[in-house]
Short mmCIF file of C-alpha atoms and ligand atoms in Angstrom, two decimals:
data_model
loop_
_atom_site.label_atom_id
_atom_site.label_comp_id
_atom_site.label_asym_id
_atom_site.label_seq_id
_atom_site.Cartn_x
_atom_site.Cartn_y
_atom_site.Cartn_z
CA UNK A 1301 0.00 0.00 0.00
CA UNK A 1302 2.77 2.43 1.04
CA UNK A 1303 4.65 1.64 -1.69
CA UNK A 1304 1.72 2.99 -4.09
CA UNK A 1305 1.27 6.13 -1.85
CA UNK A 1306 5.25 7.06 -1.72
CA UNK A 1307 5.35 8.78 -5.61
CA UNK A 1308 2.03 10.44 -4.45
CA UNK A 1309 3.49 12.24 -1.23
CA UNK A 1310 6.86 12.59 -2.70
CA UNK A 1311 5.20 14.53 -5.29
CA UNK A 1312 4.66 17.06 -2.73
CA UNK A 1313 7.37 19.48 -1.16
CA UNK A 1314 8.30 17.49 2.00
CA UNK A 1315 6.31 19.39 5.13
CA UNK A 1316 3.39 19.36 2.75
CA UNK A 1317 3.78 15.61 2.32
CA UNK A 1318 4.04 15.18 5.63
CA UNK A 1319 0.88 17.13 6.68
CA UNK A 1320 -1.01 15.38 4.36
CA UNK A 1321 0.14 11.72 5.26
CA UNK A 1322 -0.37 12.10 9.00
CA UNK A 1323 -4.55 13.48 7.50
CA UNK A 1324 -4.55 10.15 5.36
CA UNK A 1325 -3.39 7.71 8.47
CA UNK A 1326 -5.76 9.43 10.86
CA UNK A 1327 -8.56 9.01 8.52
CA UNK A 1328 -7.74 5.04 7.90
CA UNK A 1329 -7.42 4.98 11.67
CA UNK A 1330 -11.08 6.72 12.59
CA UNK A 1331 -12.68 4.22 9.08
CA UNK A 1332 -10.51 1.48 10.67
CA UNK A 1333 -8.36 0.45 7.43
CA UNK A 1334 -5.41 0.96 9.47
CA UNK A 1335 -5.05 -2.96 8.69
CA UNK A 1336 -4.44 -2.03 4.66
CA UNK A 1337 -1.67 -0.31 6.06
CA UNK A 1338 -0.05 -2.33 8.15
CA UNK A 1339 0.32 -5.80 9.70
CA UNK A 1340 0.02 -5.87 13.36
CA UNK A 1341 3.79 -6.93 14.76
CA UNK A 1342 3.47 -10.06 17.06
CA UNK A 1343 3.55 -9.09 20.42
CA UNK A 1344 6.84 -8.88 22.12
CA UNK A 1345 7.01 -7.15 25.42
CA UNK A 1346 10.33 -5.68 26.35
CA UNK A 1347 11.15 -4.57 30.20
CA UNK A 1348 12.83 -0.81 30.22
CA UNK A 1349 12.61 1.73 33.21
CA UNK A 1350 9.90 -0.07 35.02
CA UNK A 1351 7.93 -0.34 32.13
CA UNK A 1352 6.35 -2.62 30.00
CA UNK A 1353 6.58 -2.13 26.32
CA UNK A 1354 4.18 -4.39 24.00
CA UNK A 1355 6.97 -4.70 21.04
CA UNK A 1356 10.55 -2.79 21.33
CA UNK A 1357 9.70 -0.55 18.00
CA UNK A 1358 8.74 2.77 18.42
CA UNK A 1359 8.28 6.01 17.22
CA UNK A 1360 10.95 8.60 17.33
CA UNK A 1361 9.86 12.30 18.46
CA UNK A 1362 9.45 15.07 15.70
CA UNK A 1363 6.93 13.19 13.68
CA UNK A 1364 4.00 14.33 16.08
CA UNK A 1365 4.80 17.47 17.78
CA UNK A 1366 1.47 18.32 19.18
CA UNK A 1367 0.19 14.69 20.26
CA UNK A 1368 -2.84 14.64 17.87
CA UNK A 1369 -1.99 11.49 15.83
CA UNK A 1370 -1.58 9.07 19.10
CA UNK A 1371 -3.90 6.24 18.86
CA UNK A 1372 -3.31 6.61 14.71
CA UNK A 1373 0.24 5.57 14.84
CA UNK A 1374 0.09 3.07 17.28
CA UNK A 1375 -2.58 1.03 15.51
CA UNK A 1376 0.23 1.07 12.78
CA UNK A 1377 2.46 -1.50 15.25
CA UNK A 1378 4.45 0.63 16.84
CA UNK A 1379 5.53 -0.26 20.55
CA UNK A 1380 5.33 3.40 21.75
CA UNK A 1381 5.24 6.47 20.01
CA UNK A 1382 7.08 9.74 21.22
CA UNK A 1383 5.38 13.49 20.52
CA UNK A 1384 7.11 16.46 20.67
CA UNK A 1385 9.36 17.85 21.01
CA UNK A 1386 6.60 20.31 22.77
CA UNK A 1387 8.08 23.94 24.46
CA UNK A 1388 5.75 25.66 26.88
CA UNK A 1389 4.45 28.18 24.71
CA UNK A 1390 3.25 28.09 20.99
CA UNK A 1391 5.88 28.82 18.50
CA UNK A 1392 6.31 28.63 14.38
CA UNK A 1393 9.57 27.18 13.69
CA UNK A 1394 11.69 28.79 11.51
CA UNK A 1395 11.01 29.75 7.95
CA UNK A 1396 10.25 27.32 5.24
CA UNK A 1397 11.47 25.44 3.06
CA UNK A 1398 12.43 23.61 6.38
CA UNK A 1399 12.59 19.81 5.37
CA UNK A 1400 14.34 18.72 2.44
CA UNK A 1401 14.59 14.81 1.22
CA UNK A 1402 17.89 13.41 -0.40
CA UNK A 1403 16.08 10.07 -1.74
CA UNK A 1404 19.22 8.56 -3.03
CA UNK A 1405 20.66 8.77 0.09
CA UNK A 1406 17.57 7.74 1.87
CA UNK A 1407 18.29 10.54 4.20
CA UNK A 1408 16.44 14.40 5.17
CA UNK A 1409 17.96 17.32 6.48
CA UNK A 1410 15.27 19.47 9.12
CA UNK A 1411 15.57 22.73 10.46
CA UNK A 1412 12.07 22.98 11.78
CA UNK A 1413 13.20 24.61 15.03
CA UNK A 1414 10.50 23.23 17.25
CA UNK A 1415 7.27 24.35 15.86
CA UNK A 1416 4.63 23.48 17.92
CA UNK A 1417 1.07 24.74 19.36
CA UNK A 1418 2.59 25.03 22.90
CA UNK A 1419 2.32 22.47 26.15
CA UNK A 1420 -1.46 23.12 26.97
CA UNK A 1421 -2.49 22.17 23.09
CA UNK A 1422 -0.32 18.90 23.65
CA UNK A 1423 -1.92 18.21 27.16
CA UNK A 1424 -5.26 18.42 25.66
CA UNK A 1425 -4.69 16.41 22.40
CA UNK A 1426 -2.99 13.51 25.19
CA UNK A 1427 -6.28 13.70 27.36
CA UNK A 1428 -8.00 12.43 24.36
CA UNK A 1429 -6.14 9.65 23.17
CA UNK A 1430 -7.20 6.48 24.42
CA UNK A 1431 -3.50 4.65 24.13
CA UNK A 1432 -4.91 1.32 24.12
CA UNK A 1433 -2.43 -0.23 21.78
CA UNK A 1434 1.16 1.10 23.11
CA UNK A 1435 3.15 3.18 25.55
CA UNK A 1436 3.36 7.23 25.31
CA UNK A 1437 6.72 8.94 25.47
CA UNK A 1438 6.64 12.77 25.95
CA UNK A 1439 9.31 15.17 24.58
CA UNK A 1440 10.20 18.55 25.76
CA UNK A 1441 12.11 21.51 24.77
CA UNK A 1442 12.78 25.04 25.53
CA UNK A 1443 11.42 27.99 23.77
CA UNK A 1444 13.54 29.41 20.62
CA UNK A 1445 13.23 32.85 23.07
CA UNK A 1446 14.15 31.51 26.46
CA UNK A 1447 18.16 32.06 26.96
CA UNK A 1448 19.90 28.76 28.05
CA UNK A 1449 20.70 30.39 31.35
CA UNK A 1450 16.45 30.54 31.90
CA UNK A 1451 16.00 26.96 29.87
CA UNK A 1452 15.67 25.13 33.35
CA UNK A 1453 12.10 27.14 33.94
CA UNK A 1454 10.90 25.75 30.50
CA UNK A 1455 12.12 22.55 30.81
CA UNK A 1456 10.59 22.37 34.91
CA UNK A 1457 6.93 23.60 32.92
CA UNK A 1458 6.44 21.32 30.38
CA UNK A 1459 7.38 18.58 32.89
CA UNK A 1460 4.82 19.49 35.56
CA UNK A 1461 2.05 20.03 32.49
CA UNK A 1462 3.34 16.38 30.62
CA UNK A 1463 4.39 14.34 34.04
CA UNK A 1464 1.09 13.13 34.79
CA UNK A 1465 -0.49 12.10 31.51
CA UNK A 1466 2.87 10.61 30.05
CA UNK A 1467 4.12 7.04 29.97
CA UNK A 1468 7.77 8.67 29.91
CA UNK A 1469 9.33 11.79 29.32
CA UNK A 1470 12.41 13.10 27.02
CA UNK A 1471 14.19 15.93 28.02
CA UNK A 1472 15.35 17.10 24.65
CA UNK A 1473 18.91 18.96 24.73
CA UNK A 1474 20.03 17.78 21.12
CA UNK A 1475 17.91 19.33 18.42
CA UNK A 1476 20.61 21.49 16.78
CA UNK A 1477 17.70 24.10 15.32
CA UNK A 1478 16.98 25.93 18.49
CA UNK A 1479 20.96 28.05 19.02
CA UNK A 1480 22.74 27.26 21.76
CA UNK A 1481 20.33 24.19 22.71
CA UNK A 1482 23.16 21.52 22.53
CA UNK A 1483 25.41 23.18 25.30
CA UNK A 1484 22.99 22.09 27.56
CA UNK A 1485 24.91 18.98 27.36
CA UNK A 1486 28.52 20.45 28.67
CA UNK A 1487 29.29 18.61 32.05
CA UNK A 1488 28.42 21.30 33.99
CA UNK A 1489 24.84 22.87 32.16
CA UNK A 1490 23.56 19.29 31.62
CA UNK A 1491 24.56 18.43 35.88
CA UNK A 1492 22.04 21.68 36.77
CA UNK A 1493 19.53 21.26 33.88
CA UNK A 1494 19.08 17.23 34.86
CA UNK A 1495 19.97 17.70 38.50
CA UNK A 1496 16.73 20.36 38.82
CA UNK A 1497 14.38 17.96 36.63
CA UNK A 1498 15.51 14.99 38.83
CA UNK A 1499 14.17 16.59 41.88
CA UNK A 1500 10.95 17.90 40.48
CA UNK A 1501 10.35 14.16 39.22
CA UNK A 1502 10.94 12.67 42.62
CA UNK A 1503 8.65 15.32 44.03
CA UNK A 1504 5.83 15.28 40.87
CA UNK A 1505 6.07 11.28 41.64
CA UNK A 1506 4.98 11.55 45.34
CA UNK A 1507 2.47 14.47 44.40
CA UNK A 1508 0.69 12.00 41.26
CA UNK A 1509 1.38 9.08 43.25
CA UNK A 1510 3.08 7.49 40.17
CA UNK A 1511 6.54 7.32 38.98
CA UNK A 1512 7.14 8.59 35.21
CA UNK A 1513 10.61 7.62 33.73
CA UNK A 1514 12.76 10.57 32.75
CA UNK A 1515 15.42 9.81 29.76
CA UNK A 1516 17.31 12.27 28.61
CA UNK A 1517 18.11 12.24 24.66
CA UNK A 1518 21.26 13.52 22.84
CA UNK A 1519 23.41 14.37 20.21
CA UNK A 1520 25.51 12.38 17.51
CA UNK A 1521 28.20 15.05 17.36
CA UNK A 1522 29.72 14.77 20.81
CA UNK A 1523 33.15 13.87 20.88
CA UNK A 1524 34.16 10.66 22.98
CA UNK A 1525 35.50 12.97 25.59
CA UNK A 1526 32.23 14.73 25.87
CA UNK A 1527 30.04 11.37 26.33
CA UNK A 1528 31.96 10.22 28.68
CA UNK A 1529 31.45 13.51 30.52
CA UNK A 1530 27.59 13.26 29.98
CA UNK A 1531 27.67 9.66 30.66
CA UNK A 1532 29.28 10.41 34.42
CA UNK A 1533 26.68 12.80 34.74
CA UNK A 1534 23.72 11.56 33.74
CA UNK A 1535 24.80 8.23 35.79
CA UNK A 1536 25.69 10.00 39.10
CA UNK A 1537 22.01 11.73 38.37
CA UNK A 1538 20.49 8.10 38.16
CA UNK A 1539 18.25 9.25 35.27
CA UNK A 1540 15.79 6.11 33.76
CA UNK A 1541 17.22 6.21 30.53
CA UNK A 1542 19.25 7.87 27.55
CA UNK A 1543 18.45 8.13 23.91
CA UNK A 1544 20.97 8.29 21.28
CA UNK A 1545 20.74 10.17 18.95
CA UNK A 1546 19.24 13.06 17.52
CA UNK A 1547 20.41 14.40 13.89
CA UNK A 1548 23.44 15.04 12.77
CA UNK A 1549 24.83 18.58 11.76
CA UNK A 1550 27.49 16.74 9.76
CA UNK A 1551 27.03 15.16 6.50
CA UNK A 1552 28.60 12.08 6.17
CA UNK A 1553 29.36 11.08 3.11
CA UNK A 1554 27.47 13.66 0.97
CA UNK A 1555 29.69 16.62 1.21
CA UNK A 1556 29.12 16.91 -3.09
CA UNK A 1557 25.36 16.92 -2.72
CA UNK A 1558 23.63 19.57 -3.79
CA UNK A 1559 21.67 19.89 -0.30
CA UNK A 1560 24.33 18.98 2.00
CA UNK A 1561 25.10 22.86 2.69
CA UNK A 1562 21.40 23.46 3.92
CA UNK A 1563 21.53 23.92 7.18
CA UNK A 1564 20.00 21.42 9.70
CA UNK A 1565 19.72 18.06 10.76
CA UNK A 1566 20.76 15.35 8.52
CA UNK A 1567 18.88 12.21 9.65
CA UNK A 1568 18.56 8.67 7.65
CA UNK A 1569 20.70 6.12 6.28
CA UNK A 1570 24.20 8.32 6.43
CA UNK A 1571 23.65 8.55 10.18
CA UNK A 1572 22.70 4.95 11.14
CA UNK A 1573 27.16 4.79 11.74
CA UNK A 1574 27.66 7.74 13.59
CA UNK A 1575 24.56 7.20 16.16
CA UNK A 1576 25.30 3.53 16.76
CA UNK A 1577 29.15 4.56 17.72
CA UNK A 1578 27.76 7.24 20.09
CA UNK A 1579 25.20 4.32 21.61
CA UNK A 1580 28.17 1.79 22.17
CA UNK A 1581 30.12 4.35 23.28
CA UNK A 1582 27.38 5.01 25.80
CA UNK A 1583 26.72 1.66 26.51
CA UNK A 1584 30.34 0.87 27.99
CA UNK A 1585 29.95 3.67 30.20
CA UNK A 1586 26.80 3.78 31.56
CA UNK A 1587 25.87 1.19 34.63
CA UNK A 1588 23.29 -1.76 33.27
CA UNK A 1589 20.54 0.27 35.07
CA UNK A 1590 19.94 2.58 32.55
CA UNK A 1591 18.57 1.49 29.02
CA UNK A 1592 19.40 2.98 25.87
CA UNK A 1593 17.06 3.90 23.03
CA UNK A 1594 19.19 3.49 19.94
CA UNK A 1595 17.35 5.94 17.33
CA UNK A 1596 19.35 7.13 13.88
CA UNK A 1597 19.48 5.91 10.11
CA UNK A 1598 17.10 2.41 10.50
CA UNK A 1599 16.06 1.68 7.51
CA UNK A 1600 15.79 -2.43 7.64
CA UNK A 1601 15.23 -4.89 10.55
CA UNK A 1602 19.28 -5.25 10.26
CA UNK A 1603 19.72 -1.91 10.88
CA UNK A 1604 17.44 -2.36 14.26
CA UNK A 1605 19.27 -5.49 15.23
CA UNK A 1606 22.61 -3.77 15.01
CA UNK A 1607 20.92 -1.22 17.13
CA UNK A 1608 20.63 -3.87 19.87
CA UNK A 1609 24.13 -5.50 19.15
CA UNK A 1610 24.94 -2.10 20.73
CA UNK A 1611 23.35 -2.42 23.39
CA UNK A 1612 19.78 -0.73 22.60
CA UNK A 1613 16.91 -2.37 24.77
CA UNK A 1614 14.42 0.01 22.47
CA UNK A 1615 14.36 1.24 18.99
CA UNK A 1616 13.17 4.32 17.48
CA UNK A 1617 12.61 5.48 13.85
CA UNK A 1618 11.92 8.46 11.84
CA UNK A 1619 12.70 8.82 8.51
CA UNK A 1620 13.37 5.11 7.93
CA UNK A 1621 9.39 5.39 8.32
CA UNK A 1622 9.10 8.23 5.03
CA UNK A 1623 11.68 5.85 2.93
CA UNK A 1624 10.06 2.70 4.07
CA UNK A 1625 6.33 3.16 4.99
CA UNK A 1626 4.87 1.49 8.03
CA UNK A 1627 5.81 -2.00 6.90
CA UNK A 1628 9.59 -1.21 8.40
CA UNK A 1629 8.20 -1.92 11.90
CA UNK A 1630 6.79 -5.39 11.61
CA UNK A 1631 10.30 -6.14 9.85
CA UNK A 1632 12.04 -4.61 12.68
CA UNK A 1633 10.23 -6.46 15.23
CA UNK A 1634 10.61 -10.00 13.29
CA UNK A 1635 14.03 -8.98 12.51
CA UNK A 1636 14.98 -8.21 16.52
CA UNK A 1637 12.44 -11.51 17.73
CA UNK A 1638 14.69 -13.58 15.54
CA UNK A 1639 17.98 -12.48 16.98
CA UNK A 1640 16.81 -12.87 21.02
CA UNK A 1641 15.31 -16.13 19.97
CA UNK A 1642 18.88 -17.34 19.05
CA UNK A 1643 20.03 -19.43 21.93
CA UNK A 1644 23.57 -19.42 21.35
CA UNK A 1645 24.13 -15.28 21.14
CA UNK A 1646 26.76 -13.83 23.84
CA UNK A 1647 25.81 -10.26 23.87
CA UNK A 1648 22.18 -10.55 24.24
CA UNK A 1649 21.26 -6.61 25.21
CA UNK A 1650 20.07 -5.96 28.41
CA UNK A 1651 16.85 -6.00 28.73
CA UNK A 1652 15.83 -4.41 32.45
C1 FMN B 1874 11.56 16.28 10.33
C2 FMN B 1874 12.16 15.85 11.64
C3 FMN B 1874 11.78 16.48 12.82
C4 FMN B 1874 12.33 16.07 14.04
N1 FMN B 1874 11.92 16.69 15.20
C5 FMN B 1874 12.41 16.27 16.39
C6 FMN B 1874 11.95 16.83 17.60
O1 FMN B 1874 11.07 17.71 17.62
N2 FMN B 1874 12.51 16.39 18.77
C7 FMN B 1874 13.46 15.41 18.80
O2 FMN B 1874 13.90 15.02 19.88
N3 FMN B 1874 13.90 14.84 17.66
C8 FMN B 1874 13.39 15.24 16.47
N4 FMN B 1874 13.82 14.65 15.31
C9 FMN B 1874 14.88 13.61 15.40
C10 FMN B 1874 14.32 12.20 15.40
O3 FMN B 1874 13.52 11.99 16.54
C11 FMN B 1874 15.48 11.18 15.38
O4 FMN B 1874 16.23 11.31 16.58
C12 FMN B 1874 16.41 11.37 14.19
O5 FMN B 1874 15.70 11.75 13.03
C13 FMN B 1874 17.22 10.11 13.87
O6 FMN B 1874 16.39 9.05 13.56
P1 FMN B 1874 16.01 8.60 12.04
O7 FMN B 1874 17.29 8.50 11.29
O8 FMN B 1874 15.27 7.31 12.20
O9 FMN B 1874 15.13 9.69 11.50
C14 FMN B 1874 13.29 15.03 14.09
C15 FMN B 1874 13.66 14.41 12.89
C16 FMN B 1874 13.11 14.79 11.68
C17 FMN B 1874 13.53 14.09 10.42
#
């Protein structure tokens, strides 16, 4: 089916594309022919920060920035599906064009810059979801106008709004399209940024009477010396979880394409490397405690079993999901059942 709608929406400049194929899945969701779409994965429930995930596939934040598409893209077999990244108030993004595909390269460069309708819209569009099918991750940001020295306000907001409707929530200090967002993850930002949004969980989870996971998602383009910095830190903080990674602003191998000076996020097949070297890298030095999400460039189920090879407990995917339509999630599933089913594997990941 996807594979007949692909020359449709790539016919059409890439946000537009985009707005019109999350209209077309929420309308086979509410005429239920969500099942044209997609074949349900088999279930296979993965253990990761307390939780309980029905499959280990999910959606990566960025795709639904509001929360209106929930129960729509979870009936397509995802395990859990992230929204966001949301910022306390309403804001446009910047300018378009904004997304650009490289097909060839089965790759996009973004520089959306966090446009979203604001925390209350999100809250709202969450209160309505019924979220029978999967688990809910919640991603949040900072304001384009909010200087990094005030960022801790915004990020302390939008948790108190999100902590007690969400399954689990992203602090997101990695988008490189808000300026200056990324030094939140220098040792020293990313200790008082985490540290305050530790404390307000532990006192949000005795206020709700319910503990929400807090996993903190960053960059590709940190040098070893830096993740081991934010590893230290974000282990002595005891946060539930890390993500890695967001886009890249490098553009590994396509330095002669003709979009590879836009400026932005490069996400897709040239990252898949450079994120899974950033996840083992975080995997040898964070304790066995805290899971990894590994999210960047899968495009097959082999990409999503290397993924786990390096030490992921969950996936995530984006763009693989524009190249490859919603089929790439039942093959990621089947592709990661196979591998744990293997009795004779040494590095199984470890699943909490
Ligand atoms: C158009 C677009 C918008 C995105 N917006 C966000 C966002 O708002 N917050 C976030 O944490 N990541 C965002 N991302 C990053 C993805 O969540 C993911 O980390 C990245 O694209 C790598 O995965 P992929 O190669 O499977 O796309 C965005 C990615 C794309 C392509």
């Amino acid at each position: 089916m996807y594979r007949l709608a692909r020359p449709f929406l790539f016919g059409f400049d890439a946000e537009r594309a985009h707005g019109l194929g999350l209209a077309s899945l929420e309308t086979a969701y509410r005429t239920g022919m969500t099942p044209l779409l997609a074949r349900k994965p088999t279930p296979f429930p993965t253990r990761a920060f307390g939780l309980t995930f029905p499959n280990p596939v999910g959606l990566a934040a960025g795709l639904d920035k509001n929360g209106a598409h929930i129960d729509a893209l979870l009936a397509l077999g995802f395990g859990f599906v992230e929204v966001g990244t949301v910022t306390p108030k309403a804001q446009p993004g910047n300018p378009g064009p904004r997304i650009f595909r490289l097909p060839e390269q089965r790759a996009i460069i973004n520089r959306l810059g966090f446009n979203n309708e604001g925390v209350e819209a999100l809250v709202a569009n969450v209160a309505r979801a019924r979220r029978k099918l999967g688990l809910l991750g919640i991603n949040i940001g900072k304001n384009k106008d909010t200087p990094n020295e005030l960022a801790v306000s915004d990020y302390l907001y939008c948790l108190e709004r999100v902590y007690p409707l969400a399954d689990y929530v992203t602090v997101n200090i990695s988008s490189p399209n808000t300026a200056g967002l990324r030094e939140l993850q220098e040792e020293q930002a990313l200790r008082r940024l985490v540290g305050a949004l530790r404390e307000a969980q532990e006192r949000l989870g005795s206020k709700h009477g319910k503990r929400v996971p807090m996993l903190v998602k960053v960059a590709p383009d940190l040098s070893e010396d830096d993740i081991s910095a934010a590893a230290r830190v974000l282990a002595d903080l005891q946060v539930d979880g890390v993500i890695a990674t967001n886009t890249t602003v490098m553009r590994p191998g396509l330095q002669s394409h003709p979009l590879a000076r836009e400026t932005g996020g490069l996400s897709g097949a040239p990252l898949l490397e450079k994120s899974t070297a950033v996840l083992r890298m975080l995997r040898t030095r964070l304790p066995d405690e805290i899971p990894l999400i590994g999210v960047g460039g899968i495009l097959s189920g082999a990409d999503a079993v290397q993924k786990m090879a390096a030490g992921a407990t969950l996936v995530q995917c984006y763009t693989g999901l524009i190249y490859r339509g919603p089929g790439l999630i039942g093959e990621c599933n089947a592709a990661i059942r196979r591998r744990k089913e293997m009795p004779s594997r040494g590095n199984l990941p470890i699943v909490q």
